[in-house]
Short mmCIF file of C-alpha atoms in Angstrom, two decimals:
data_model
loop_
_atom_site.label_atom_id
_atom_site.label_comp_id
_atom_site.label_asym_id
_atom_site.label_seq_id
_atom_site.Cartn_x
_atom_site.Cartn_y
_atom_site.Cartn_z
CA UNK A 7 71.85 234.68 270.97
CA UNK A 8 70.77 231.57 268.55
CA UNK A 9 68.53 231.77 266.46
CA UNK A 10 65.67 230.41 267.25
CA UNK A 11 63.62 229.69 263.87
CA UNK A 12 65.16 228.71 259.96
CA UNK A 13 62.00 231.88 258.78
CA UNK A 14 64.24 234.44 257.03
CA UNK A 15 63.61 238.15 258.54
CA UNK A 16 64.98 240.32 256.09
CA UNK A 17 67.09 238.89 252.78
CA UNK A 18 69.26 242.00 250.70
CA UNK A 19 70.60 240.81 247.57
CA UNK A 20 72.69 243.20 245.43
CA UNK A 21 71.78 246.53 246.99
CA UNK A 22 73.47 249.79 246.12
CA UNK A 23 73.84 252.61 247.03
CA UNK A 24 75.31 254.81 244.55
CA UNK A 25 75.36 259.09 245.82
CA UNK A 26 75.81 261.39 242.69
CA UNK A 27 78.67 264.14 242.91
CA UNK A 28 79.47 266.82 240.94
CA UNK A 29 82.67 269.46 241.42
CA UNK A 30 84.46 272.32 239.44
CA UNK A 31 82.62 275.66 237.72
CA UNK A 32 79.98 276.16 235.56
CA UNK A 33 82.03 275.87 232.79
CA UNK A 34 84.08 272.79 233.66
CA UNK A 35 81.91 270.66 236.17
CA UNK A 36 83.39 267.17 236.56
CA UNK A 37 79.90 264.41 237.82
CA UNK A 38 80.36 261.19 239.26
CA UNK A 39 79.01 259.26 241.68
CA UNK A 40 79.98 257.90 245.34
CA UNK A 41 79.69 254.10 245.52
CA UNK A 42 79.11 254.04 249.26
CA UNK A 43 77.24 250.56 249.20
CA UNK A 44 77.95 248.32 245.41
CA UNK A 45 76.16 245.40 245.36
CA UNK A 46 75.95 243.63 249.42
CA UNK A 47 74.20 240.41 250.03
CA UNK A 48 73.01 239.46 253.41
CA UNK A 49 70.23 237.55 255.06
CA UNK A 50 68.71 237.08 259.16
CA UNK A 51 67.38 234.45 260.45
CA UNK A 52 64.55 234.78 262.84
CA UNK A 53 65.18 235.68 265.81
CA UNK A 54 69.27 235.34 265.19
CA UNK A 55 71.97 238.32 265.07
CA UNK A 56 74.07 239.50 261.75
CA UNK A 57 77.23 241.19 263.11
CA UNK A 58 78.80 243.91 260.20
CA UNK A 59 82.34 245.14 260.43
CA UNK A 60 84.73 247.21 258.52
CA UNK A 61 86.25 250.20 258.63
CA UNK A 62 85.51 253.14 259.59
CA UNK A 63 83.94 254.25 255.97
CA UNK A 64 83.16 250.96 254.54
CA UNK A 65 79.35 251.62 253.76
CA UNK A 66 77.84 249.94 257.35
CA UNK A 67 75.26 252.62 258.40
CA UNK A 68 74.80 253.90 254.69
CA UNK A 69 73.83 249.55 254.28
CA UNK A 70 71.75 250.05 257.35
CA UNK A 71 70.20 253.08 256.31
CA UNK A 72 68.80 251.90 253.16
CA UNK A 73 67.97 248.93 254.50
CA UNK A 74 65.43 250.51 256.22
CA UNK A 75 64.76 252.77 253.54
CA UNK A 76 66.21 256.01 255.23
CA UNK A 77 68.46 256.09 251.82
CA UNK A 78 66.55 255.40 248.39
CA UNK A 79 68.77 252.81 247.15
CA UNK A 80 69.88 253.00 243.54
CA UNK A 81 69.50 248.82 242.59
CA UNK A 82 69.23 246.05 244.74
CA UNK A 83 66.24 243.96 247.04
CA UNK A 84 65.34 244.35 250.20
CA UNK A 85 62.81 241.96 251.66
CA UNK A 86 61.19 241.94 254.98
CA UNK A 87 59.22 238.80 256.12
CA UNK A 88 58.49 238.79 252.43
CA UNK A 89 57.40 242.07 251.64
CA UNK A 90 60.14 243.67 249.57
CA UNK A 91 61.07 247.32 249.97
CA UNK A 92 62.06 249.06 247.07
CA UNK A 93 59.45 248.90 244.74
CA UNK A 94 57.03 249.34 247.91
CA UNK A 95 54.66 252.23 247.98
CA UNK A 96 55.49 255.14 250.78
CA UNK A 97 52.18 254.02 252.89
CA UNK A 98 53.52 249.62 252.50
CA UNK A 99 57.07 251.25 253.40
CA UNK A 100 55.50 252.56 256.43
CA UNK A 101 53.07 249.73 257.60
CA UNK A 102 57.07 247.77 257.08
CA UNK A 103 58.18 249.79 259.32
CA UNK A 104 56.27 248.78 262.47
CA UNK A 105 58.57 245.66 262.76
CA UNK A 106 61.50 247.45 261.58
CA UNK A 107 63.18 249.81 263.81
CA UNK A 108 66.16 251.41 264.57
CA UNK A 109 69.26 252.00 267.40
CA UNK A 110 71.10 254.75 266.75
CA UNK A 111 75.21 255.67 267.39
CA UNK A 112 74.62 258.97 268.86
CA UNK A 113 71.97 258.41 272.21
CA UNK A 114 71.87 262.93 272.21
CA UNK A 115 71.65 263.50 269.01
CA UNK A 116 68.81 261.03 267.95
CA UNK A 117 66.57 262.25 270.37
CA UNK A 118 64.39 265.65 270.82
CA UNK A 119 65.96 267.99 273.21
CA UNK A 120 62.48 270.36 273.81
CA UNK A 121 60.47 266.71 274.28
CA UNK A 122 60.52 264.63 277.61
CA UNK A 123 61.24 260.86 277.89
CA UNK A 124 57.88 259.63 277.61
CA UNK A 125 56.44 262.31 274.52
CA UNK A 126 59.98 260.79 273.13
CA UNK A 127 58.91 257.20 273.45
CA UNK A 128 55.42 257.70 272.65
CA UNK A 129 55.84 259.09 269.69
CA UNK A 130 56.31 255.58 267.86
CA UNK A 131 53.24 254.53 268.98
CA UNK A 132 51.34 257.47 268.48
CA UNK A 133 52.55 258.22 264.90
CA UNK A 134 51.15 254.37 264.09
CA UNK A 135 47.72 254.88 265.99
CA UNK A 136 47.66 258.57 263.65
CA UNK A 137 48.12 256.54 260.37
CA UNK A 138 44.90 253.88 261.81
CA UNK A 139 47.74 251.09 261.59
CA UNK A 140 48.31 250.97 265.55
CA UNK A 141 44.83 251.16 267.82
CA UNK A 142 45.94 252.66 270.72
CA UNK A 143 43.84 254.78 273.55
CA UNK A 144 46.31 257.33 275.34
CA UNK A 145 46.04 255.78 278.40
CA UNK A 146 47.23 252.67 277.03
CA UNK A 147 50.01 253.95 275.24
CA UNK A 148 51.37 255.72 278.67
CA UNK A 149 50.82 252.41 280.65
CA UNK A 150 52.64 251.23 278.03
CA UNK A 151 55.85 253.56 278.19
CA UNK A 152 55.94 253.07 281.17
CA UNK A 153 56.21 249.35 281.13
CA UNK A 154 59.46 250.25 277.94
CA UNK A 155 61.56 252.44 280.51
CA UNK A 156 61.08 249.80 283.66
CA UNK A 157 62.30 247.40 281.02
CA UNK A 158 65.63 248.58 279.99
CA UNK A 159 66.29 249.97 283.11
CA UNK A 160 64.65 253.13 283.53
CA UNK A 161 62.28 254.65 286.58
CA UNK A 162 58.75 255.10 285.24
CA UNK A 163 58.80 258.66 287.31
CA UNK A 164 61.76 260.12 285.03
CA UNK A 165 59.31 259.82 282.20
CA UNK A 166 58.98 264.00 282.19
CA UNK A 167 62.26 264.24 282.17
CA UNK A 168 64.25 266.37 278.91
CA UNK A 169 67.85 263.76 277.21
CA UNK A 170 69.59 266.98 279.18
CA UNK A 171 68.99 265.39 282.25
CA UNK A 172 70.03 261.86 281.80
CA UNK A 173 73.84 260.53 281.35
CA UNK A 174 74.69 259.13 277.29
CA UNK A 175 73.78 255.65 278.96
CA UNK A 176 70.90 256.91 279.85
CA UNK A 177 69.55 258.31 277.06
CA UNK A 178 70.42 254.65 274.98
CA UNK A 179 68.02 253.22 276.32
CA UNK A 180 65.92 255.66 275.48
CA UNK A 181 66.74 255.22 271.97
CA UNK A 182 65.75 251.81 272.88
CA UNK A 183 62.28 252.13 274.29
CA UNK A 184 61.83 254.06 272.04
CA UNK A 185 62.16 251.33 269.71
CA UNK A 186 60.94 248.43 271.33
CA UNK A 187 57.46 250.70 271.17
CA UNK A 188 56.28 249.25 268.42
CA UNK A 189 57.19 245.32 269.18
CA UNK A 190 58.82 244.76 265.60
CA UNK A 191 60.76 242.16 264.86
CA UNK A 192 63.99 243.14 263.43
CA UNK A 193 66.22 246.28 264.93
CA UNK A 194 69.02 247.90 263.51
CA UNK A 195 71.74 248.78 265.32
CA UNK A 196 74.10 251.66 263.90
CA UNK A 197 77.05 251.38 266.11
CA UNK A 198 75.07 251.49 269.43
CA UNK A 199 77.83 251.31 271.75
CA UNK A 200 80.89 253.74 270.47
CA UNK A 201 79.98 256.87 271.64
CA UNK A 202 78.97 254.79 275.86
CA UNK A 203 81.53 254.71 277.87
CA UNK A 204 83.60 251.24 278.22
CA UNK A 205 81.59 251.16 281.20
CA UNK A 206 78.54 251.74 279.73
CA UNK A 207 79.29 249.49 277.35
CA UNK A 208 78.46 245.96 278.92
CA UNK A 209 75.60 246.55 280.29
CA UNK A 210 74.06 248.17 276.57
CA UNK A 211 75.41 245.09 275.51
CA UNK A 212 73.13 242.71 277.90
CA UNK A 213 70.50 244.31 277.74
CA UNK A 214 70.35 243.65 274.03
CA UNK A 215 70.75 240.06 274.58
CA UNK A 216 67.74 239.98 277.21
CA UNK A 217 65.33 241.49 275.61
CA UNK A 218 66.37 239.27 271.94
CA UNK A 219 66.25 236.02 274.35
CA UNK A 220 62.56 237.45 276.32
CA UNK A 221 60.89 239.09 272.85
CA UNK A 222 62.42 237.08 270.41
CA UNK A 223 64.48 239.94 268.22
CA UNK A 224 66.47 239.64 265.08
CA UNK A 225 69.29 242.39 265.00
CA UNK A 226 71.40 243.75 262.06
CA UNK A 227 74.06 245.12 264.82
CA UNK A 228 76.62 246.98 263.92
CA UNK A 229 80.53 248.09 265.29
CA UNK A 230 83.57 248.91 264.04
CA UNK A 231 84.67 246.95 268.10
CA UNK A 232 85.97 243.76 266.98
CA UNK A 233 85.08 242.50 270.85
CA UNK A 234 81.58 243.57 270.86
CA UNK A 235 80.52 241.97 267.40
CA UNK A 236 82.06 238.97 269.03
CA UNK A 237 80.18 238.72 271.82
CA UNK A 238 76.47 240.06 270.61
CA UNK A 239 77.03 238.02 266.93
CA UNK A 240 75.74 234.16 265.71
CA UNK A 241 77.72 235.47 262.55
CA UNK A 242 79.44 238.21 260.88
CA UNK A 243 80.21 239.65 257.95
CA UNK A 244 83.03 241.49 257.34
CA UNK A 245 82.35 244.82 254.69
CA UNK A 246 84.93 246.93 252.93
CA UNK A 247 85.19 249.11 250.57
CA UNK A 248 81.56 249.42 250.14
CA UNK A 249 80.71 244.99 248.93
CA UNK A 250 80.83 241.86 251.19
CA UNK A 251 83.81 240.24 251.90
CA UNK A 252 84.09 237.25 254.36
CA UNK A 253 80.73 235.79 256.15
CA UNK A 254 80.98 233.10 258.68
CA UNK A 255 80.21 232.11 261.97
CA UNK A 256 81.59 234.55 264.74
CA UNK A 257 83.42 231.82 266.44
CA UNK A 258 85.23 230.03 263.82
CA UNK A 259 85.18 233.83 261.81
CA UNK A 260 87.71 234.84 265.39
CA UNK A 261 89.64 231.37 264.54
CA UNK A 262 89.84 231.15 260.83
CA UNK A 263 89.65 234.39 258.94
CA UNK A 264 90.30 233.57 255.44
CA UNK A 265 90.16 237.12 253.36
CA UNK A 266 93.55 239.11 253.70
CA UNK A 267 91.21 242.23 254.82
CA UNK A 268 89.64 239.88 257.69
CA UNK A 269 93.02 238.53 258.86
CA UNK A 270 94.88 242.13 259.29
CA UNK A 271 91.56 243.30 260.73
CA UNK A 272 92.16 240.89 263.14
CA UNK A 273 96.05 241.09 263.83
CA UNK A 274 95.13 244.93 264.58
CA UNK A 275 92.33 243.90 267.77
CA UNK A 276 94.34 243.77 271.67
CA UNK A 277 94.43 240.62 273.82
CA UNK A 278 94.29 240.93 276.78
CA UNK A 279 97.22 239.00 277.84
CA UNK A 280 100.47 240.69 277.55
CA UNK A 281 102.44 236.91 277.16
CA UNK A 282 100.12 236.72 273.89
CA UNK A 283 100.03 239.81 272.75
CA UNK A 284 103.88 239.32 272.91
CA UNK A 285 104.22 236.88 270.48
CA UNK A 286 101.57 238.21 267.81
CA UNK A 287 102.66 238.98 264.52
CA UNK A 288 100.58 241.96 263.84
CA UNK A 289 99.53 242.45 259.57
CA UNK A 290 99.97 246.46 258.25
CA UNK A 291 98.23 247.52 255.15
CA UNK A 292 100.69 248.62 253.54
CA UNK A 293 98.97 252.06 251.07
CA UNK A 294 95.88 254.32 251.60
CA UNK A 295 91.71 252.83 251.40
CA UNK A 296 91.04 253.85 247.44
CA UNK A 297 88.97 256.09 246.59
CA UNK A 298 84.53 255.26 246.83
CA UNK A 299 84.30 257.83 243.54
CA UNK A 300 85.90 254.82 241.55
CA UNK A 301 84.36 252.15 239.30
CA UNK A 302 86.38 249.28 240.56
CA UNK A 303 87.37 246.11 238.14
CA UNK A 304 89.36 244.07 240.05
CA UNK A 305 89.03 242.59 243.49
CA UNK A 306 88.39 246.18 246.02
CA UNK A 307 91.15 244.78 248.28
CA UNK A 308 93.56 244.34 245.15
CA UNK A 309 95.51 247.85 246.45
CA UNK A 310 96.69 246.70 249.77
CA UNK A 311 95.95 243.05 249.20
CA UNK A 312 100.18 241.47 249.87
CA UNK A 313 98.43 238.07 248.97
CA UNK A 314 97.34 240.04 245.16
CA UNK A 315 97.83 238.05 242.27
CA UNK A 316 97.06 238.98 238.62
CA UNK A 317 93.40 238.52 238.16
CA UNK A 318 92.85 239.75 241.16
CA UNK A 319 93.11 243.24 239.69
CA UNK A 320 90.97 242.52 236.19
CA UNK A 321 88.19 240.25 237.71
CA UNK A 322 85.83 241.19 241.25
CA UNK A 323 85.72 237.86 242.87
CA UNK A 324 81.77 237.10 243.63
CA UNK A 325 81.50 235.86 247.70
CA UNK A 326 81.28 231.93 247.74
CA UNK A 327 81.17 229.04 250.25
CA UNK A 328 84.84 228.08 251.43
CA UNK A 329 82.91 225.46 253.41
CA UNK A 330 80.60 224.91 256.04
CA UNK A 331 79.27 227.58 255.29
CA UNK A 332 81.88 229.89 255.40
CA UNK A 333 82.10 232.51 252.40
CA UNK A 334 84.51 234.85 250.84
CA UNK A 335 85.40 236.49 248.16
CA UNK A 336 88.14 235.56 247.11
CA UNK A 337 90.82 234.43 244.88
CA UNK A 338 92.73 232.64 247.07
CA UNK A 339 89.83 230.83 247.88
CA UNK A 340 87.80 229.75 244.20
CA UNK A 341 88.84 231.10 240.77
CA UNK A 342 87.60 232.55 238.67
CA UNK A 343 84.25 231.96 237.24
#
């Protein structure tokens, strides 16, 4: 789980994803934007797992899809292994996708119900061979399908079965095998265990860690379960309303959270020790999450923060180092620029 290189696999700078919308009648039409992602900076080193955590609707999955170029970013930079993707041609983006694959949240919806497991896992190899990015024979593809199935914990004799014949955990293993088919360097994991039973989640998380150790994989791992993020991640980025508000080493974030939002998140996570749980003070956030269709001129967390100051209302705090590489976007720890 530790990064084994200083090589940066992915670097994201000021990433923005704004979705246009219009409401009302023809005569009273109102136009605007949903600011789903509003300036995200991230970097991930080879062999590292960066966890991205936050409430539902904060922009985690949109960030991942913008990184993968499934959504064309409104602004910003996405650099994969030194190659800028936001200005790349479709052919260049497709070639880059060989090194960047996705494991989706729902292991049933992400698999074609009319395709066998063999077809699902082999599809990336067939597409990239047809595009002349890879050169694999039918025999080589079939052999790799069987090897991948065995590696993710499925019998090769199940390769002619359809997705509905598998359990949820087995279907997610098929999705992982498909993501591994092109031997990527970076895997984008969009809440890959949230749809699974708790008893199966640990098996899939251990599989991710084993695969990382074996193949030197790098993960951008999204989850809303703080225990999952703590277990799988080297570093953790906390997201709120489309921006990163705190970024730190995993152990330090859980022992020394700085941002008021991170503190509230961690206070809501249950601890499996009744004695500690009874003494723990829960931080209750007041107010509702602001609508993402409005431009922010101050701190994104201002409306719900119990520690807000006057300067927070009129100036957006930037993500800055608070010591030891622990970054936080809060005026409690630094003054406005």
